[in-house]
Amino acid sequence: MAKPRARIERRATPWLRTSTPDDLVQTQSDWIRTYEELARRSPAASTTALRRRLIHLSCHLAGHPFWTEADRSPTARAELRHHAHASGWTEVA
């Protein structure tokens, strides 16, 4: 029997000052996981698919409508990365 896929849930983070959309946090988390997987690969392994995924995710992050709002700053991008990496999305069995 196949193992069921893990469900992803967002934990509440009261210190996050921006109202970051869930899809943006999820995309940043996917980017982090993909980057970490790329870093774990041996030099002899093919990394093409992971590199392409990083490019796709990077484009999605940079082009998200959230960044077009007037009050967005570089600090918001740093908060997004910190939030996604530290406590944003976790796998739930």
Backbone as JSON Lines, residues from 0, in Angstrom:
{"i":0,"aa":"M","n":[0.83,-1.18,0.0],"ca":[0.0,0.0,0.0],"c":[0.88,1.24,0.0]}
{"i":1,"aa":"A","n":[0.54,2.21,-0.83],"ca":[1.34,3.43,-0.96],"c":[1.19,4.3,0.28]}
{"i":2,"aa":"K","n":[2.28,4.94,0.65],"ca":[2.27,5.85,1.79],"c":[1.48,7.1,1.42]}
{"i":3,"aa":"P","n":[0.55,7.55,2.28],"ca":[-0.22,8.75,1.97],"c":[0.69,9.98,1.98]}
{"i":4,"aa":"R","n":[0.38,10.93,1.13],"ca":[1.17,12.16,1.05],"c":[0.96,12.98,2.31]}
{"i":5,"aa":"A","n":[2.01,13.63,2.74],"ca":[1.94,14.47,3.93],"c":[1.09,15.71,3.62]}
{"i":6,"aa":"R","n":[0.38,16.13,4.6],"ca":[-0.43,17.34,4.48],"c":[0.41,18.5,5.0]}
{"i":7,"aa":"I","n":[0.32,19.64,4.36],"ca":[1.08,20.81,4.77],"c":[0.15,21.76,5.5]}
{"i":8,"aa":"E","n":[0.57,22.22,6.67],"ca":[-0.23,23.17,7.42],"c":[0.63,24.36,7.79]}
{"i":9,"aa":"R","n":[0.0,25.5,7.87],"ca":[0.69,26.71,8.28],"c":[0.44,26.93,9.76]}
{"i":10,"aa":"R","n":[1.51,27.14,10.5],"ca":[1.39,27.45,11.92],"c":[1.26,28.95,12.09]}
{"i":11,"aa":"A","n":[0.52,29.36,13.09],"ca":[0.34,30.79,13.37],"c":[1.66,31.38,13.83]}
{"i":12,"aa":"T","n":[1.99,32.55,13.33],"ca":[3.21,33.24,13.7],"c":[2.87,34.69,13.98]}
{"i":13,"aa":"P","n":[2.61,35.03,15.24],"ca":[2.18,36.39,15.56],"c":[3.21,37.46,15.29]}
{"i":14,"aa":"W","n":[4.51,37.11,15.23],"ca":[5.53,38.12,15.03],"c":[5.65,38.57,13.57]}
{"i":15,"aa":"L","n":[5.01,37.87,12.65],"ca":[5.09,38.26,11.25],"c":[4.28,39.54,11.06]}
{"i":16,"aa":"R","n":[4.94,40.62,10.7],"ca":[4.29,41.92,10.64],"c":[3.47,42.13,9.38]}
{"i":17,"aa":"T","n":[3.77,41.43,8.34],"ca":[3.03,41.61,7.1],"c":[1.94,40.57,6.98]}
{"i":18,"aa":"S","n":[0.93,40.89,6.22],"ca":[-0.13,39.91,5.97],"c":[0.24,39.17,4.69]}
{"i":19,"aa":"T","n":[1.18,38.25,4.81],"ca":[1.72,37.52,3.67],"c":[0.72,36.47,3.2]}
{"i":20,"aa":"P","n":[0.42,36.42,1.91],"ca":[-0.5,35.41,1.39],"c":[0.05,34.0,1.6]}
{"i":21,"aa":"D","n":[-0.85,33.07,1.91],"ca":[-0.44,31.68,2.15],"c":[0.29,31.08,0.96]}
{"i":22,"aa":"D","n":[-0.16,31.39,-0.26],"ca":[0.5,30.8,-1.43],"c":[1.93,31.29,-1.58]}
{"i":23,"aa":"L","n":[2.19,32.52,-1.15],"ca":[3.54,33.05,-1.23],"c":[4.45,32.36,-0.2]}
{"i":24,"aa":"V","n":[3.95,32.14,0.99],"ca":[4.71,31.44,2.02],"c":[4.97,30.0,1.57]}
{"i":25,"aa":"Q","n":[3.97,29.37,0.98],"ca":[4.13,27.99,0.49],"c":[5.19,27.92,-0.61]}
{"i":26,"aa":"T","n":[5.16,28.87,-1.52],"ca":[6.15,28.9,-2.61],"c":[7.55,29.1,-2.05]}
{"i":27,"aa":"Q","n":[7.7,30.0,-1.08],"ca":[9.01,30.22,-0.46],"c":[9.49,28.96,0.25]}
{"i":28,"aa":"S","n":[8.6,28.26,0.91],"ca":[8.95,27.01,1.58],"c":[9.38,25.95,0.56]}
{"i":29,"aa":"D","n":[8.68,25.88,-0.56],"ca":[9.05,24.95,-1.64],"c":[10.44,25.3,-2.18]}
{"i":30,"aa":"W","n":[10.72,26.59,-2.31],"ca":[12.01,27.04,-2.8],"c":[13.11,26.59,-1.84]}
{"i":31,"aa":"I","n":[12.88,26.77,-0.56],"ca":[13.87,26.38,0.46],"c":[14.12,24.87,0.4]}
{"i":32,"aa":"R","n":[13.05,24.08,0.35],"ca":[13.2,22.62,0.3],"c":[13.93,22.18,-0.96]}
{"i":33,"aa":"T","n":[13.61,22.81,-2.09],"ca":[14.28,22.46,-3.34],"c":[15.75,22.81,-3.29]}
{"i":34,"aa":"Y","n":[16.08,23.98,-2.75],"ca":[17.47,24.4,-2.62],"c":[18.24,23.45,-1.71]}
{"i":35,"aa":"E","n":[17.62,23.06,-0.59],"ca":[18.28,22.13,0.32],"c":[18.52,20.77,-0.33]}
{"i":36,"aa":"E","n":[17.54,20.31,-1.12],"ca":[17.71,19.05,-1.85],"c":[18.85,19.15,-2.86]}
{"i":37,"aa":"L","n":[18.94,20.28,-3.53],"ca":[20.03,20.5,-4.48],"c":[21.38,20.48,-3.77]}
{"i":38,"aa":"A","n":[21.44,21.07,-2.6],"ca":[22.69,21.11,-1.84],"c":[23.11,19.72,-1.36]}
{"i":39,"aa":"R","n":[22.15,18.83,-1.12],"ca":[22.45,17.48,-0.64],"c":[22.92,16.55,-1.76]}
{"i":40,"aa":"R","n":[22.62,16.88,-3.0],"ca":[22.98,16.0,-4.12],"c":[24.49,15.92,-4.27]}
{"i":41,"aa":"S","n":[24.93,14.75,-4.66],"ca":[26.36,14.57,-4.92],"c":[26.71,15.29,-6.23]}
{"i":42,"aa":"P","n":[27.96,15.67,-6.38],"ca":[28.37,16.36,-7.6],"c":[28.13,15.55,-8.87]}
{"i":43,"aa":"A","n":[28.11,14.23,-8.74],"ca":[27.92,13.38,-9.91],"c":[26.44,13.23,-10.29]}
{"i":44,"aa":"A","n":[25.54,13.57,-9.39],"ca":[24.1,13.4,-9.65],"c":[23.59,14.49,-10.59]}
{"i":45,"aa":"S","n":[22.56,14.16,-11.34],"ca":[21.93,15.14,-12.22],"c":[21.12,16.13,-11.38]}
{"i":46,"aa":"T","n":[21.33,17.4,-11.63],"ca":[20.64,18.43,-10.87],"c":[19.75,19.3,-11.76]}
{"i":47,"aa":"T","n":[19.62,18.94,-13.0],"ca":[18.88,19.76,-13.96],"c":[17.45,20.03,-13.52]}
{"i":48,"aa":"A","n":[16.73,19.0,-13.11],"ca":[15.33,19.17,-12.71],"c":[15.2,20.09,-11.51]}
{"i":49,"aa":"L","n":[16.1,19.94,-10.53],"ca":[16.03,20.81,-9.35],"c":[16.38,22.25,-9.7]}
{"i":50,"aa":"R","n":[17.36,22.43,-10.56],"ca":[17.72,23.8,-10.97],"c":[16.57,24.47,-11.73]}
{"i":51,"aa":"R","n":[15.91,23.71,-12.58],"ca":[14.76,24.25,-13.3],"c":[13.63,24.61,-12.35]}
{"i":52,"aa":"R","n":[13.42,23.75,-11.35],"ca":[12.38,24.03,-10.35],"c":[12.71,25.3,-9.58]}
{"i":53,"aa":"L","n":[13.98,25.49,-9.21],"ca":[14.37,26.72,-8.52],"c":[14.11,27.95,-9.36]}
{"i":54,"aa":"I","n":[14.41,27.87,-10.65],"ca":[14.16,29.0,-11.54],"c":[12.66,29.3,-11.6]}
{"i":55,"aa":"H","n":[11.86,28.25,-11.76],"ca":[10.4,28.42,-11.8],"c":[9.88,29.06,-10.5]}
{"i":56,"aa":"L","n":[10.31,28.53,-9.36],"ca":[9.85,29.05,-8.08],"c":[10.34,30.49,-7.86]}
{"i":57,"aa":"S","n":[11.56,30.78,-8.27],"ca":[12.11,32.14,-8.14],"c":[11.29,33.14,-8.95]}
{"i":58,"aa":"C","n":[10.92,32.75,-10.15],"ca":[10.09,33.62,-11.0],"c":[8.72,33.85,-10.37]}
{"i":59,"aa":"H","n":[8.14,32.78,-9.81],"ca":[6.84,32.9,-9.16],"c":[6.93,33.83,-7.95]}
{"i":60,"aa":"L","n":[8.0,33.68,-7.16],"ca":[8.17,34.54,-5.98],"c":[8.34,36.0,-6.38]}
{"i":61,"aa":"A","n":[9.21,36.26,-7.35],"ca":[9.5,37.63,-7.75],"c":[8.31,38.31,-8.42]}
{"i":62,"aa":"G","n":[7.5,37.54,-9.14],"ca":[6.39,38.13,-9.87],"c":[5.06,38.1,-9.16]}
{"i":63,"aa":"H","n":[5.06,37.7,-7.89],"ca":[3.8,37.61,-7.14],"c":[3.19,39.01,-6.95]}
{"i":64,"aa":"P","n":[1.88,39.14,-7.12],"ca":[1.22,40.45,-6.98],"c":[1.41,41.11,-5.6]}
{"i":65,"aa":"F","n":[1.72,40.33,-4.6],"ca":[1.95,40.87,-3.26],"c":[3.03,41.95,-3.27]}
{"i":66,"aa":"W","n":[4.05,41.79,-4.14],"ca":[5.17,42.74,-4.15],"c":[4.84,44.03,-4.88]}
{"i":67,"aa":"T","n":[3.73,44.1,-5.6],"ca":[3.38,45.33,-6.33],"c":[2.69,46.36,-5.45]}
{"i":68,"aa":"E","n":[2.28,45.96,-4.26],"ca":[1.64,46.92,-3.36],"c":[2.67,47.95,-2.9]}
{"i":69,"aa":"A","n":[2.24,49.17,-2.71],"ca":[3.13,50.3,-2.46],"c":[3.98,50.18,-1.2]}
{"i":70,"aa":"D","n":[3.47,49.57,-0.16],"ca":[4.19,49.55,1.11],"c":[5.11,48.36,1.3]}
{"i":71,"aa":"R","n":[5.45,47.64,0.24],"ca":[6.34,46.48,0.35],"c":[7.79,46.91,0.28]}
{"i":72,"aa":"S","n":[8.6,46.38,1.17],"ca":[10.01,46.76,1.24],"c":[10.88,45.51,1.2]}
{"i":73,"aa":"P","n":[12.19,45.69,1.08],"ca":[13.08,44.54,1.15],"c":[12.95,43.79,2.48]}
{"i":74,"aa":"T","n":[12.55,44.5,3.52],"ca":[12.35,43.85,4.82],"c":[11.26,42.8,4.73]}
{"i":75,"aa":"A","n":[10.21,43.06,3.96],"ca":[9.12,42.09,3.8],"c":[9.63,40.81,3.15]}
{"i":76,"aa":"R","n":[10.56,40.93,2.2],"ca":[11.14,39.73,1.57],"c":[11.95,38.93,2.59]}
{"i":77,"aa":"A","n":[12.71,39.63,3.42],"ca":[13.49,38.95,4.45],"c":[12.57,38.26,5.46]}
{"i":78,"aa":"E","n":[11.5,38.93,5.84],"ca":[10.54,38.34,6.77],"c":[9.9,37.1,6.16]}
{"i":79,"aa":"L","n":[9.59,37.15,4.87],"ca":[9.0,35.99,4.2],"c":[9.95,34.8,4.27]}
{"i":80,"aa":"R","n":[11.22,35.02,3.94],"ca":[12.19,33.92,3.98],"c":[12.34,33.38,5.4]}
{"i":81,"aa":"H","n":[12.43,34.27,6.36],"ca":[12.58,33.84,7.75],"c":[11.35,33.07,8.2]}
{"i":82,"aa":"H","n":[10.19,33.58,7.89],"ca":[8.93,32.95,8.28],"c":[8.8,31.56,7.65]}
{"i":83,"aa":"A","n":[9.07,31.45,6.37],"ca":[8.94,30.17,5.68],"c":[9.97,29.16,6.19]}
{"i":84,"aa":"H","n":[11.17,29.63,6.47],"ca":[12.23,28.72,6.9],"c":[12.08,28.32,8.37]}
{"i":85,"aa":"A","n":[11.79,29.27,9.22],"ca":[11.79,29.01,10.66],"c":[10.51,28.35,11.16]}
{"i":86,"aa":"S","n":[9.36,28.83,10.69],"ca":[8.14,28.3,11.3],"c":[6.92,28.33,10.41]}
{"i":87,"aa":"G","n":[7.11,28.61,9.14],"ca":[5.96,28.79,8.28],"c":[5.17,27.56,7.96]}
{"i":88,"aa":"W","n":[5.77,26.6,7.3],"ca":[5.03,25.42,6.83],"c":[5.72,24.17,7.31]}
{"i":89,"aa":"T","n":[4.94,23.27,7.85],"ca":[5.49,22.01,8.32],"c":[4.69,20.86,7.77]}
{"i":90,"aa":"E","n":[5.32,19.73,7.61],"ca":[4.61,18.54,7.16],"c":[3.92,17.89,8.35]}
{"i":91,"aa":"V","n":[2.69,17.52,8.14],"ca":[1.91,16.86,9.18],"c":[1.57,15.46,8.7]}
{"i":92,"aa":"A","n":[1.84,14.46,9.53],"ca":[1.58,13.08,9.13],"c":[0.12,12.79,9.04]}
